[in-house]
CSV table of C-alpha atoms in Angstrom, one decimal:
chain,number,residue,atom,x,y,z
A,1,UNK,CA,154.1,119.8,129.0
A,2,UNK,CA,151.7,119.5,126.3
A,3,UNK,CA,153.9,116.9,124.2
A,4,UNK,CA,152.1,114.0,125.4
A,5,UNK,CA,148.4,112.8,124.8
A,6,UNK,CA,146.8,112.4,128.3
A,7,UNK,CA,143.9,109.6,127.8
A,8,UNK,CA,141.3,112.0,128.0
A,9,UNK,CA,142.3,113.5,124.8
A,10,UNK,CA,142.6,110.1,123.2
A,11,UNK,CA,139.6,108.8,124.4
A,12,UNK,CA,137.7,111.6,122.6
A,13,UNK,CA,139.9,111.6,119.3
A,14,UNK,CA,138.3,107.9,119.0
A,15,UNK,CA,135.1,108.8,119.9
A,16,UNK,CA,135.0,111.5,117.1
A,17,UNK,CA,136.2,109.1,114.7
A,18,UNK,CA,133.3,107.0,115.5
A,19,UNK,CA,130.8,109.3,115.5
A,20,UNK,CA,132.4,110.3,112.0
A,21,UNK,CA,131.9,106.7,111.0
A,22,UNK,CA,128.5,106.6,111.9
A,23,UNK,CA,127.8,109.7,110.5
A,24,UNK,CA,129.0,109.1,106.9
A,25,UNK,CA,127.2,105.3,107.0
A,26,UNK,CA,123.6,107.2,108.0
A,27,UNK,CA,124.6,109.7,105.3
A,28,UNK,CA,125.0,106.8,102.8
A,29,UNK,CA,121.7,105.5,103.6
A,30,UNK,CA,119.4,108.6,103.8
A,31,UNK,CA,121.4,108.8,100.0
A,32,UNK,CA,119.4,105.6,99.5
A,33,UNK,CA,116.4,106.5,100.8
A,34,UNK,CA,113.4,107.5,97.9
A,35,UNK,CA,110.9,110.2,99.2
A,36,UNK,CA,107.6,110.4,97.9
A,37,UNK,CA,105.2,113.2,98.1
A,38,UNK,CA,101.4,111.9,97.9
A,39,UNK,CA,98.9,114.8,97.3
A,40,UNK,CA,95.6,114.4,97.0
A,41,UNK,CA,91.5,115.0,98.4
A,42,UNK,CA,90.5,113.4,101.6
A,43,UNK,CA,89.0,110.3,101.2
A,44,UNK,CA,91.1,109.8,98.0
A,45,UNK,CA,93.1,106.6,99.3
A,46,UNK,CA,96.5,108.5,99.8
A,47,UNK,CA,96.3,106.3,103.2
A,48,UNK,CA,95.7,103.2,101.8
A,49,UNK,CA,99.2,103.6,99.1
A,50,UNK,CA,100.6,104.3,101.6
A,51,UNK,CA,100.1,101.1,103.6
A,52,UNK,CA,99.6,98.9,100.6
A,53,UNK,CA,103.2,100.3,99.8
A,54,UNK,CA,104.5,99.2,103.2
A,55,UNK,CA,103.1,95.7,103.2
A,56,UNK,CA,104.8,94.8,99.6
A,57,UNK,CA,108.4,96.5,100.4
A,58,UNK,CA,108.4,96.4,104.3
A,59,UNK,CA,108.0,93.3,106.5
A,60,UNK,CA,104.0,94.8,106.6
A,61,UNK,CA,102.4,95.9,109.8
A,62,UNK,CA,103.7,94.9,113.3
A,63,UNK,CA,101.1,93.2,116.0
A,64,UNK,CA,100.3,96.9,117.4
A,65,UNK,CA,100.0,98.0,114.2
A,66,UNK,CA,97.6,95.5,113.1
A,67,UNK,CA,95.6,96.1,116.2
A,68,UNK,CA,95.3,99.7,116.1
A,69,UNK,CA,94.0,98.4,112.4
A,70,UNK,CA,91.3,96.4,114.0
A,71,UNK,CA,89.7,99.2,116.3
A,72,UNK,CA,89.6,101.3,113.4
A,73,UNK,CA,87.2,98.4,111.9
A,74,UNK,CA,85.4,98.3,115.1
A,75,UNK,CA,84.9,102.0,114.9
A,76,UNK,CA,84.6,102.6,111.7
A,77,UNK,CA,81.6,99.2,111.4
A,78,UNK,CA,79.9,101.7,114.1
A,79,UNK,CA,80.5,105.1,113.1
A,80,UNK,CA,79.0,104.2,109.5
A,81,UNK,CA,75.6,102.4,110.7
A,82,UNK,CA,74.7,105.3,112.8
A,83,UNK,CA,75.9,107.9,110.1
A,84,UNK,CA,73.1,105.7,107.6
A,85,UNK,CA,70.6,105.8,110.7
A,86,UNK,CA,71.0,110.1,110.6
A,87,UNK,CA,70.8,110.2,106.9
A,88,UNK,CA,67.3,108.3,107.1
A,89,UNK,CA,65.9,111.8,108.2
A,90,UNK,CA,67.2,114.1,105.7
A,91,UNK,CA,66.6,111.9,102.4
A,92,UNK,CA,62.8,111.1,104.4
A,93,UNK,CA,63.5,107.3,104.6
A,94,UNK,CA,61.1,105.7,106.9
A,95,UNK,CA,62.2,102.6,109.4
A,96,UNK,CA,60.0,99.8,108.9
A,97,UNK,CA,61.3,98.3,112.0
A,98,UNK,CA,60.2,98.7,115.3
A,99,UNK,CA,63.8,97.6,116.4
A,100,UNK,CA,65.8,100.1,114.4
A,101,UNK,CA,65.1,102.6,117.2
A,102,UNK,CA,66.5,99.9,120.1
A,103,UNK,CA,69.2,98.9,118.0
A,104,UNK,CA,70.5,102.7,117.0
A,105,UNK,CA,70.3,103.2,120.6
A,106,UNK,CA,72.7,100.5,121.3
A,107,UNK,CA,75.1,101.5,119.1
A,108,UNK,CA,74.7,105.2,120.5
A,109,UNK,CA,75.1,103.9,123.9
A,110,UNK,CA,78.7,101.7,122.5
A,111,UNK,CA,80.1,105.4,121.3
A,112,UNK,CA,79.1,107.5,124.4
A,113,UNK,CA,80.6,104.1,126.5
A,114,UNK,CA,84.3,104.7,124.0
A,115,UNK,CA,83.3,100.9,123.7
A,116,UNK,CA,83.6,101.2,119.9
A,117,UNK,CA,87.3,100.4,119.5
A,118,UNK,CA,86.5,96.9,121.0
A,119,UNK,CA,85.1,93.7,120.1
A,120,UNK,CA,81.7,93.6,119.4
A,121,UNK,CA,79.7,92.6,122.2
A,122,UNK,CA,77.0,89.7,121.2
A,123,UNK,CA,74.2,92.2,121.6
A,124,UNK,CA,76.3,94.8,119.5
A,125,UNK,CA,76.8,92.5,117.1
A,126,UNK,CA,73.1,91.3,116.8
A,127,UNK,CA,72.1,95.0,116.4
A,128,UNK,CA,74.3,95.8,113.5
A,129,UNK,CA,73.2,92.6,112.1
A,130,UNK,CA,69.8,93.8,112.4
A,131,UNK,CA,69.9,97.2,111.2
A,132,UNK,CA,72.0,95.8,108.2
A,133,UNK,CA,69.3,93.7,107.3
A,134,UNK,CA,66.9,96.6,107.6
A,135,UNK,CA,65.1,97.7,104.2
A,136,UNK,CA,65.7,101.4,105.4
A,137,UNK,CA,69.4,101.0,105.8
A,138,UNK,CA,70.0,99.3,102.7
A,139,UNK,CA,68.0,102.3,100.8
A,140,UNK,CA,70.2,104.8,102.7
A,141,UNK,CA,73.2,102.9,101.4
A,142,UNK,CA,72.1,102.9,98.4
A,143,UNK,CA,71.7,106.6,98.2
A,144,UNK,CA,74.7,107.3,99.6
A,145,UNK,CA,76.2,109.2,97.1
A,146,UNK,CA,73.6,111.8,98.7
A,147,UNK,CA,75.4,112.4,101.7
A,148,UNK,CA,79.0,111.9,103.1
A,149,UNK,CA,79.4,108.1,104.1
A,150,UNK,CA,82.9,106.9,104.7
A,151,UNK,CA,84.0,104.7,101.6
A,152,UNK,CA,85.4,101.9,104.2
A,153,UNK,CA,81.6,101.2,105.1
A,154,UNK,CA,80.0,98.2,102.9
């Protein structure tokens, strides 16, 4: 008894020996591996090294990637015309448009909807288009540097 290897215990003497194996190749690699601490304010762009570092020494984004990249864009388009369109009241910057009020509403409406990640509607679309064009907005972007506007929004 005992003298002979039952297959049990050989079975599991190769399994260890490939688990070792694998073990000393991820070892190898995390060896390889550079780590990179990025510190910094919000707002600063430690997001976009990041991603600027993934597209020139990765094979860039993937197809989810680049759509969760896109309803950011949507979001973002959105999020910044009605941030200008709340700054209007505190720096006193009067609308000259009778539309600016029907267009911030549409926009309002897109958020409160969670439309905003989405394809612009046409009538979306035509709103931002409008409000962009407004001389109110433009002032407010212009002035920006008066109150917190995301740097993504031009």
């Amino acid at each position: 008894m005992g003298l002979c290897q039952s297959n049990l215990i050989r079975y599991q003497i190769e399994q260890n020996k490939r688990i070792e194996k694998e073990l000393q190749i991820a070892s190898k690699v995390q060896g390889q591996t550079q780590k990179l601490l990025l510190l910094g304010a919000a707002e600063c762009g430690k997001s976009t090294i990041l991603k600027q570092m993934r597209i020139l020494h990765d094979n860039g984004f993937s197809p989810d990637e680049l759509d969760n990249q896109r309803s950011l864009i949507y979001s973002n388009t959105i999020q910044g015309m009605l941030t200008m369109i709340r700054a209007m009241d505190n720096l006193g910057v009067v609308p000259k448009s009778a539309k600016m009020q029907r267009n911030a509403s549409i926009l309002r409406e897109v958020v409160q909807t969670d439309q905003e990640y989405w394809p612009f509607a046409r009538e979306t679309y035509e709103a931002l288009k409008q409000l962009w064009a407004d001389e109110a907005v433009q002032e407010c972007f212009s002035r920006r540097a008066e109150y917190h506007l995301h740097d993504g929004v031009r």
